[in-house]
Coordinates of C-alpha atoms and ligand atoms in Angstrom, one line a residue:
L1049 CA 8.9 4.5 20.0
V1050 CA 5.9 4.0 21.0
V1051 CA 5.0 -0.3 21.5
V1052 CA 2.3 -1.4 22.7
A1053 CA 1.6 -5.4 23.0
A1054 CA -2.1 -6.4 22.6
C1055 CA -4.0 -9.4 21.8
G1056 CA -4.5 -11.3 18.4
L1057 CA -7.0 -9.8 15.9
L1058 CA -8.7 -13.6 16.1
A1059 CA -7.7 -14.4 19.8
C1060 CA -9.6 -12.4 21.6
G1061 CA -12.7 -13.3 23.2
D1062 CA -15.7 -14.6 21.3
D1063 CA -17.0 -12.0 19.6
G1064 CA -13.6 -11.1 18.0
T1065 CA -15.0 -7.2 17.3
D1066 CA -12.9 -5.7 20.5
A1067 CA -9.7 -3.7 18.8
P1068 CA -7.2 -3.0 21.8
E1069 CA -7.3 1.1 22.6
A1070 CA -4.5 3.0 21.0
T1071 CA -1.8 4.1 23.3
P1072 CA -2.2 8.5 23.7
D1073 CA -0.3 10.0 21.7
A1074 CA 3.0 12.1 23.8
A1075 CA 1.3 15.2 23.0
D1076 CA -2.0 13.8 25.0
D1077 CA -0.1 13.7 28.3
A1078 CA 0.1 18.1 28.2
L1079 CA -3.3 18.6 29.1
P1080 CA -5.0 21.6 29.1
G1081 CA -4.5 23.6 32.5
D1082 CA -1.4 21.2 33.4
A1083 CA 0.9 22.7 35.4
V1084 CA 3.4 22.9 32.5
A1085 CA 1.3 24.8 30.6
D1086 CA 1.7 28.5 31.6
T1087 CA 5.7 28.0 30.6
V1088 CA 5.0 26.0 27.5
A1089 CA 4.2 27.2 24.6
P1090 CA 0.5 26.3 23.4
P1091 CA 1.5 23.4 21.0
K1092 CA 1.2 24.1 17.3
E1093 CA -2.0 22.8 14.4
A1094 CA -1.1 19.8 12.9
E1095 CA 0.9 20.9 9.4
A1096 CA -1.2 19.2 7.7
H1097 CA -4.6 16.0 7.8
T1098 CA -6.1 14.0 6.0
L1099 CA -10.2 14.9 5.3
T1100 CA -12.4 11.9 3.5
L1101 CA -13.7 14.1 0.4
V1102 CA -15.4 10.9 -1.0
D1103 CA -16.8 7.8 1.8
R1104 CA -17.8 4.2 -0.2
L1105 CA -19.5 5.6 -2.6
P1106 CA -21.0 2.5 -4.4
V1107 CA -20.4 2.6 -8.4
T1108 CA -21.7 1.2 -10.8
L1109 CA -19.7 0.1 -13.6
L1110 CA -21.4 -1.3 -16.4
N1111 CA -19.3 -3.7 -19.6
G1112 CA -16.0 -3.1 -17.6
R1113 CA -16.4 1.2 -17.3
S1114 CA -18.6 3.5 -14.8
Q1115 CA -20.2 7.0 -15.3
N1116 CA -18.3 9.9 -14.7
V1117 CA -17.6 10.6 -10.5
T1118 CA -17.2 14.3 -9.9
F1119 CA -16.1 15.3 -6.6
D1120 CA -14.5 18.9 -5.1
V1121 CA -11.4 19.2 -4.1
P1122 CA -10.5 21.9 -1.2
H1123 CA -8.4 24.9 -1.5
G1124 CA -5.0 23.7 0.5
I1125 CA -5.0 20.9 -1.3
V1126 CA -1.6 19.3 -0.9
S1127 CA -2.6 15.3 -2.6
L1128 CA -5.2 13.0 -3.2
T1129 CA -5.9 9.2 -3.0
V1130 CA -8.1 7.4 -4.9
T1131 CA -9.6 4.4 -3.7
V1132 CA -11.7 1.8 -5.6
D1133 CA -13.3 -1.5 -3.5
G1134 CA -14.3 -4.3 -5.9
E1135 CA -14.7 -7.8 -6.0
A1136 CA -11.5 -10.6 -4.8
D1137 CA -11.4 -11.6 -8.7
G1138 CA -11.5 -9.0 -10.3
M1139 CA -8.8 -6.1 -11.8
Y1140 CA -9.2 -2.5 -11.6
A1141 CA -7.8 0.5 -12.2
L1142 CA -8.9 4.3 -13.2
D1143 CA -10.2 4.8 -16.9
H1144 CA -9.1 8.9 -16.5
W1145 CA -9.7 11.6 -14.1
S1146 CA -8.9 15.0 -14.8
G1147 CA -9.2 18.8 -12.7
P1148 CA -10.2 21.2 -13.6
G1149 CA -8.6 23.4 -16.8
D1150 CA -5.5 21.1 -18.2
S1151 CA -5.0 18.9 -15.1
T1152 CA -5.1 15.4 -16.4
L1153 CA -3.7 13.1 -14.0
V1154 CA -5.1 9.8 -16.0
T1155 CA -4.5 10.0 -19.5
S1156 CA -8.8 8.8 -21.1
G1157 CA -8.0 6.4 -23.3
W1158 CA -5.0 4.4 -21.7
L1159 CA -6.6 1.2 -21.0
D1160 CA -7.8 0.6 -24.3
G1161 CA -4.6 -0.8 -27.3
G1162 CA -2.8 -2.6 -24.8
G1163 CA -3.3 -1.0 -22.1
A1164 CA -4.6 -3.3 -20.0
G1165 CA -2.8 -6.0 -20.9
A1166 CA 0.1 -3.6 -19.9
G1167 CA -1.5 -2.7 -16.7
L1168 CA 0.5 0.4 -16.4
C1169 CA -0.6 3.6 -17.2
L1170 CA 3.3 4.9 -18.3
D1171 CA 1.8 7.7 -20.9
C1172 CA -0.1 9.3 -18.3
P1173 CA 1.2 12.5 -16.5
N1174 CA 0.3 10.3 -12.8
R1175 CA 1.4 6.7 -13.5
I1176 CA -1.4 4.3 -12.0
V1177 CA -2.1 0.3 -12.4
L1178 CA -3.8 -2.2 -12.2
A1179 CA -4.6 -4.1 -9.2
E1180 CA -6.1 -7.6 -7.8
G1181 CA -9.5 -6.7 -5.8
T1182 CA -8.6 -3.1 -4.7
F1183 CA -6.9 -0.8 -6.9
A1184 CA -5.4 2.8 -5.2
A1185 CA -4.2 5.5 -6.9
L1186 CA -1.7 8.1 -5.7
A1187 CA -1.3 11.8 -6.7
P1188 CA 0.8 13.7 -7.7
N1189 CA 3.3 10.3 -7.5
N1190 CA 5.6 12.9 -9.7
P1191 CA 6.9 16.5 -10.3
V1192 CA 4.9 16.3 -13.9
P1193 CA 1.3 16.8 -12.9
T1194 CA -0.7 19.6 -10.5
V1195 CA -3.7 18.0 -8.2
V1196 CA -5.9 21.2 -8.3
P1197 CA -8.9 22.8 -6.5
G1198 CA -12.3 22.5 -8.1
T1199 CA -14.5 20.3 -9.7
H1200 CA -12.1 16.6 -10.7
V1201 CA -13.7 14.0 -12.9
L1202 CA -12.8 9.9 -12.4
G1203 CA -14.3 7.3 -14.3
A1204 CA -13.7 3.7 -12.7
F1205 CA -12.4 0.5 -14.6
G1206 CA -13.2 -3.4 -14.2
M1207 CA -12.5 -6.4 -15.9
R1208 CA -11.9 -10.4 -14.8
P1209 CA -9.1 -12.5 -16.1
K1210 CA -10.7 -15.3 -17.6
P1211 CA -10.3 -18.8 -15.3
V1212 CA -7.7 -20.9 -16.5
A1213 CA -9.5 -25.2 -16.8
G1214 CA -7.9 -27.6 -15.3
Q1215 CA -8.0 -29.8 -18.3
T1216 CA -5.5 -29.6 -21.4
G1217 CA -5.9 -29.1 -25.1
G1218 CA -8.8 -27.1 -26.0
T1219 CA -11.4 -26.2 -28.6
C1220 CA -9.8 -22.5 -29.8
G1221 CA -13.0 -20.8 -29.8
D1222 CA -15.5 -22.5 -27.6
G1223 CA -15.1 -19.8 -24.4
V1224 CA -13.5 -22.1 -22.2
C1225 CA -9.4 -21.2 -21.5
T1226 CA -7.7 -24.4 -20.5
F1227 CA -3.8 -24.0 -20.0
I1228 CA -2.7 -24.1 -22.8
E1229 CA -5.2 -22.0 -25.0
Q1230 CA -3.8 -18.9 -22.8
F1231 CA -0.4 -19.0 -25.1
T1232 CA -2.4 -20.8 -28.0
C1233 CA -5.7 -19.2 -28.1
P1234 CA -6.1 -15.4 -27.2
Q1235 CA -9.8 -15.4 -27.6
D1236 CA -10.5 -17.8 -25.5
C1237 CA -8.9 -16.3 -22.7
A1238 CA -9.3 -12.6 -23.2
P1239 CA -10.7 -10.9 -19.9
E1240 CA -14.3 -9.4 -19.2
P1241 CA -15.4 -6.9 -18.7
I1242 CA -17.3 -6.2 -15.7
S1243 CA -20.6 -5.1 -14.9
G1244 CA -21.0 -4.8 -11.1
E1245 CA -20.6 -2.7 -8.0
V1246 CA -17.3 -0.9 -6.5
L1247 CA -17.2 1.8 -3.9
L1248 CA -14.9 4.4 -4.3
S1249 CA -13.6 6.4 -2.0
V1250 CA -11.2 9.8 -2.5
H1251 CA -9.5 10.9 0.8
G1252 CA -7.0 14.3 0.8
K1253 CA -4.5 15.5 2.1
V1254 CA -4.9 19.5 2.8
S1255 CA -2.5 22.3 4.5
D1256 CA -3.5 25.6 5.2
E1257 CA -0.9 26.3 1.9
G1258 CA -1.1 23.5 0.5
D1259 CA 2.6 22.6 1.3
L1260 CA 3.7 19.3 2.3
P1261 CA 5.2 18.9 5.8
D1262 CA 8.5 18.2 5.5
R1263 CA 8.6 15.7 8.6
G1264 CA 5.8 13.0 8.8
V1265 CA 5.3 9.8 11.5
L1266 CA 4.2 6.3 10.1
D1267 CA 2.2 4.2 12.4
L1268 CA 2.4 0.5 11.9
N1269 CA 0.0 -2.3 12.8
L1270 CA 2.8 -5.7 13.3
F1271 CA 0.8 -8.9 12.6
F1272 CA 2.9 -12.7 14.0
T1273 CA 1.7 -15.6 12.1
G1274 CA 4.5 -17.3 14.8
A1275 CA 6.9 -17.7 12.3
R1276 CA 10.3 -16.6 13.9
W1277 CA 8.2 -14.1 15.9
T1278 CA 4.3 -13.6 18.0
A1279 CA 3.5 -10.6 19.0
A1280 CA 4.8 -11.0 22.7
T1281 CA 8.5 -12.0 21.4
A1282 CA 8.5 -9.3 19.2
A1283 CA 7.7 -7.0 21.3
E1284 CA 11.0 -7.6 23.2
D1285 CA 13.8 -9.4 20.7
P1286 CA 16.9 -7.5 20.1
E1287 CA 16.9 -8.9 16.9
F1288 CA 13.1 -7.4 16.2
Q1289 CA 13.8 -4.2 17.2
A1290 CA 17.0 -3.1 15.4
L1291 CA 14.6 -4.3 12.4
L1292 CA 12.1 -2.0 13.3
G1293 CA 15.8 0.5 14.0
A1294 CA 17.0 -0.1 10.7
V1295 CA 13.5 0.6 8.7
D1296 CA 13.2 4.1 10.9
T1297 CA 16.7 5.1 9.3
I1298 CA 16.5 4.0 5.9
Y1299 CA 13.1 6.5 5.9
G1300 CA 14.8 9.1 8.6
Q1301 CA 16.0 10.3 5.2
V1302 CA 13.3 11.4 3.9
G1303 CA 11.9 13.0 7.3
V1304 CA 9.7 9.6 8.3
S1305 CA 10.1 8.3 11.4
L1306 CA 8.3 5.2 12.8
G1307 CA 5.3 6.4 15.3
E1308 CA 3.5 4.1 16.9
L1309 CA 3.1 0.7 16.6
T1310 CA 0.3 -2.3 17.7
Y1311 CA 1.7 -6.1 17.6
Y1312 CA -1.2 -8.5 16.4
D1313 CA -0.7 -12.2 16.8
V1314 CA -2.5 -13.8 13.7
D1315 CA -3.8 -17.1 13.3
P1316 CA -0.4 -19.9 12.4
R1317 CA -1.8 -21.2 9.6
F1318 CA -1.1 -18.3 7.4
Q1319 CA 2.6 -19.4 8.3
V1320 CA 2.7 -20.3 4.6
I1321 CA 0.7 -18.1 2.2
E1322 CA 0.4 -20.5 -1.1
S1323 CA -1.1 -18.4 -3.1
V1324 CA -0.9 -15.2 -3.8
Q1325 CA -2.8 -13.7 -6.7
G1326 CA -6.5 -15.0 -7.6
G1327 CA -10.1 -14.0 -5.5
D1328 CA -9.5 -17.5 -3.3
S1329 CA -5.8 -16.4 -2.5
D1330 CA -4.1 -17.0 1.0
L1331 CA -2.3 -13.4 0.5
M1332 CA -6.0 -11.8 0.0
E1333 CA -7.7 -13.7 2.9
L1334 CA -4.2 -12.7 5.2
F1335 CA -4.9 -8.8 4.0
R1336 CA -8.0 -9.2 5.2
S1337 CA -8.0 -10.3 8.5
S1338 CA -6.5 -6.6 8.9
E1339 CA -10.1 -5.6 9.5
G1340 CA -10.6 -3.9 13.0
A1341 CA -6.8 -3.3 14.0
A1342 CA -5.7 0.4 15.2
E1343 CA -6.8 3.1 13.3
G1344 CA -4.3 4.9 10.1
A1345 CA -1.3 2.1 10.9
V1346 CA -0.1 0.1 7.7
N1347 CA -0.2 -3.6 8.5
L1348 CA 2.9 -5.1 8.1
F1349 CA 2.8 -9.1 8.3
F1350 CA 5.5 -11.4 8.8
V1351 CA 4.5 -15.0 7.7
D1352 CA 7.3 -17.6 6.9
E1353 CA 7.0 -17.7 3.4
L1354 CA 5.6 -16.6 -0.4
S1355 CA 4.7 -19.0 -2.8
A1356 CA 4.1 -17.8 -6.2
G1357 CA 1.8 -21.0 -6.3
A1358 CA 1.4 -24.0 -9.1
F1359 CA 1.4 -21.5 -12.2
G1360 CA 3.1 -18.6 -13.1
G1361 CA 5.2 -17.6 -10.5
F1362 CA 9.2 -18.2 -10.1
G1363 CA 12.0 -17.4 -7.8
V1364 CA 11.4 -16.8 -4.0
I1365 CA 8.6 -14.0 -2.9
L1366 CA 10.5 -11.9 -0.6
G1367 CA 7.8 -9.9 0.6
I1368 CA 4.7 -8.3 -1.4
A1369 CA 2.6 -4.7 -1.0
G1370 CA -1.1 -4.3 -1.6
G1371 CA -0.7 -2.1 -3.7
I1372 CA 1.6 1.1 -5.6
P1373 CA 0.5 2.4 -3.3
G1374 CA -2.5 0.1 -1.3
P1375 CA -5.6 1.2 0.0
A1376 CA -5.7 4.5 1.7
I1377 CA -7.1 4.7 5.5
A1378 CA -9.3 1.9 5.4
H1379 CA -8.3 -1.6 7.1
G1380 CA -10.2 -5.4 5.5
S1381 CA -10.0 -4.6 2.6
H1382 CA -8.6 -7.4 -0.3
R1383 CA -5.1 -5.4 -0.5
S1384 CA -4.3 -4.0 3.1
G1385 CA -1.5 -4.8 3.7
V1386 CA 1.9 -5.9 3.2
A1387 CA 3.5 -9.1 3.9
V1388 CA 7.1 -10.2 4.0
A1389 CA 8.7 -14.0 4.6
V1390 CA 10.9 -14.0 7.6
R1391 CA 12.5 -17.5 6.5
E1392 CA 16.2 -17.1 5.4
I1393 CA 16.6 -17.4 1.8
P1394 CA 20.2 -18.9 1.1
G1395 CA 21.5 -15.4 -1.6
A1396 CA 18.3 -14.1 -1.2
P1397 CA 18.7 -10.6 -3.0
A1398 CA 17.8 -8.7 0.1
A1399 CA 17.6 -8.5 4.2
L1400 CA 14.4 -8.4 6.1
D1401 CA 15.3 -4.8 7.5
T1402 CA 15.3 -3.7 3.6
T1403 CA 12.3 -5.9 2.2
V1404 CA 10.3 -4.4 4.4
A1405 CA 10.9 -1.1 3.7
H1406 CA 10.9 -1.5 0.0
E1407 CA 7.2 -3.3 0.4
I1408 CA 6.3 -0.4 2.7
G1409 CA 7.7 1.8 -0.4
H1410 CA 5.8 0.1 -2.8
F1411 CA 2.8 0.5 -0.3
L1412 CA 3.2 4.0 0.3
G1413 CA 3.0 4.7 -3.9
L1414 CA 7.0 4.2 -5.0
F1415 CA 7.5 2.3 -7.8
H1416 CA 10.9 0.6 -9.0
T1417 CA 13.5 3.0 -9.9
S1418 CA 13.6 0.2 -12.2
E1419 CA 12.7 -2.9 -13.6
Q1420 CA 14.5 -5.7 -14.3
N1421 CA 15.4 -5.6 -18.3
F1422 CA 15.6 -9.5 -19.0
G1423 CA 18.3 -9.6 -21.4
G1424 CA 17.8 -6.3 -23.2
F1425 CA 14.2 -7.7 -23.9
G1426 CA 11.1 -5.2 -23.6
P1427 CA 10.5 -1.8 -22.7
S1428 CA 13.4 -0.4 -19.7
I1429 CA 11.0 0.7 -16.8
H1430 CA 12.1 3.5 -14.8
D1431 CA 10.3 5.3 -12.4
P1432 CA 8.3 8.9 -13.0
L1433 CA 11.3 10.5 -10.5
P1434 CA 13.8 12.9 -12.4
D1435 CA 16.1 12.4 -8.9
T1436 CA 16.4 8.4 -8.9
P1437 CA 19.6 7.6 -11.3
H1438 CA 18.3 4.4 -13.3
N1439 CA 19.9 0.6 -12.8
D1440 CA 21.3 2.0 -9.7
E1441 CA 21.3 -0.3 -7.1
T1442 CA 21.9 0.6 -4.2
Y1443 CA 18.5 2.7 -3.9
L1444 CA 15.9 0.9 -1.8
M1445 CA 13.2 1.2 -4.7
Y1446 CA 16.0 -0.7 -6.8
N1447 CA 13.7 -4.7 -8.2
T1448 CA 16.2 -6.3 -6.1
G1449 CA 15.2 -4.1 -3.1
S1450 CA 19.1 -4.5 -1.6
G1451 CA 19.8 -0.7 -1.3
T1452 CA 18.8 1.7 1.1
L1453 CA 19.4 5.1 -0.3
L1454 CA 16.0 7.4 -1.4
S1455 CA 15.3 10.3 -3.5
P1456 CA 13.7 13.7 -2.0
W1457 CA 11.2 12.9 -4.8
Q1458 CA 11.0 9.7 -3.3
G1459 CA 10.4 11.4 0.0
I1460 CA 7.6 13.7 -1.0
V1461 CA 5.8 10.9 -2.9
M1462 CA 5.5 9.2 1.0
R1463 CA 4.6 12.0 2.6
S1464 CA 2.3 13.0 0.1
N1465 CA 0.2 9.2 1.0
P1466 CA -2.2 9.5 4.0
W1467 CA -0.8 6.5 5.9
V1468 CA 2.1 9.2 6.6
R1469 CA 0.8 11.3 9.3
H1470 CA 1.8 14.9 10.4
P1471 CA 1.4 15.7 14.7
V1472 CA 1.4 18.0 16.4
E1473 CA 4.6 19.0 18.0
A1474 CA 4.7 17.8 21.6
P1475 CA 7.8 16.9 23.9
A1476 CA 8.0 13.8 24.0
A1477 CA 6.6 12.0 27.3
A1478 CA 7.3 8.7 26.8
G1479 CA 11.5 8.2 25.9
P1480 CA 12.8 6.0 23.4
G1481 CA 12.3 2.3 24.0
E1482 CA 9.6 2.3 26.8
Q1483 CA 7.3 0.0 25.9
T1484 CA 3.3 -0.2 27.3
T1485 CA 1.6 -3.7 27.7
E1486 CA -1.8 -4.1 27.6
E1487 CA -3.1 -7.1 29.1
R1488 CA -6.8 -8.6 28.5
Ligands
ZN1580 ZN1 9.3 -4.1 -5.7

C-alpha cells in the first residue's frame, strides 16, 4: 500500500483549490530507457479502462420526465454506469433504459403503480433504486441483463418529496403537508414531479474482448473529522492500518485490493452528522466537501456519529453509502462518498472494519443479500444475484453488515464499477507499508 499524508481540503491555504499531488504509481518507476528496461518484459496494456461516453450533459425534466437521451456504446464494453446529478432535495432515477435489440436494462413504466413509492425496481432486468440528489446505476449488476454495444436510449425521472410543515393537525386537501397528514392525508403529502435540469453522465468500462478482469484495485480518499483519528495519526496508527488490512482481506476474496490511499482532514464540525436525509442535510454537505480530492478514489469519511435526525429515523446508524451504486468518477456531488461512525456503540451488530467494507460494497453497486423482514410482514427482498444465500448473516452484504463473505457474482459487480481500476502490471517499487509524506 502506498500511503500519502496530505493536508486537509479545507486547510490547504487560503484559496483552498490546490489538491494534493498524486503519488506516482509504482508502474511509473519503470521508466522507458531505465537500465532495467532491457531485461524486463514491456508492461502489458491495461486490461480494462473507463471511457466517458456522456459528460455532464444538461437534460431537461418536464413534469418529472426527460425526453429520450441516446448515446453510442463501443465494442468491448464490459459495464456501463449512468449518473443523474440533480437538485439536493430531489429524488432521481431512470424512467427507462434499453440498448439495441431486446436488451432492456430498466423497464419502462416501473415508476407507475407504486414503483416510485417503493423506490426500487425489483422487476427491472438491471435493478435500480431511486436516490436523493444524485442517482447512479451500474449495469450489469446481475446475470440477467446484457450490456450490448450500439445505440442506447434512456430517460431520466425526478420528483420532489413534499416538505413537511411543522404544525400539527392540518386540513386535508389544502395542499399543505403536516406531520400527521403524512399518515392521514396522502394527497397533501404526495411528491411533486420535478421540472428542471439535471446533468447526465455515462461511463463505460471497456476491454479488448469485452471481458471483465479477474482482479482490480480500489483507491481511497480517507477523510478525518478528528473523531478518533486525524489524517496524521491515522497514517501512523496500527489500529487504523489494521482496519484497512481487514477491508483489503475481505475484498481479496473477489480479487479487489486496496491501492493508493490519500489522507485528508475535514472540518471538525462534521464529527456529528445531525441529519442524513434532505437537501440541507449534514451528510450531503459532507459528501459535497469531497470536491477537489484525488481523482479516481472513493471518498471514505470517518465521523463520530451519524444521527437519524428528529423524524423518521430509529436505531443507530453505523455507516451510510452515497448510493447503490454511488455516483461514478466525479467528486463533489450530493452523494459522493461513504460515511462511517467511529464511536463505539455497545451491542452494535457490526464492527468498524466490516461496516467500512459493507458500505463501500453498496457504493460499488451491491445490494443487501437479504433485507430485514420484520416478523414476516412485507415481501422478503433479496439481491438479484444467483450465488448469495438468503438470510445468511455470514455474508458481508447481509443487512446487519457483520459478516465477511463475498460471492463470485458480488465480485463481478464490484470489479465492473469504474471506481475499481485494472492497472498495468509492474513490479512494486514501494514495499508494503512504505509511506510517503507530503509536506506543505
Ligand atoms: Zn447496508
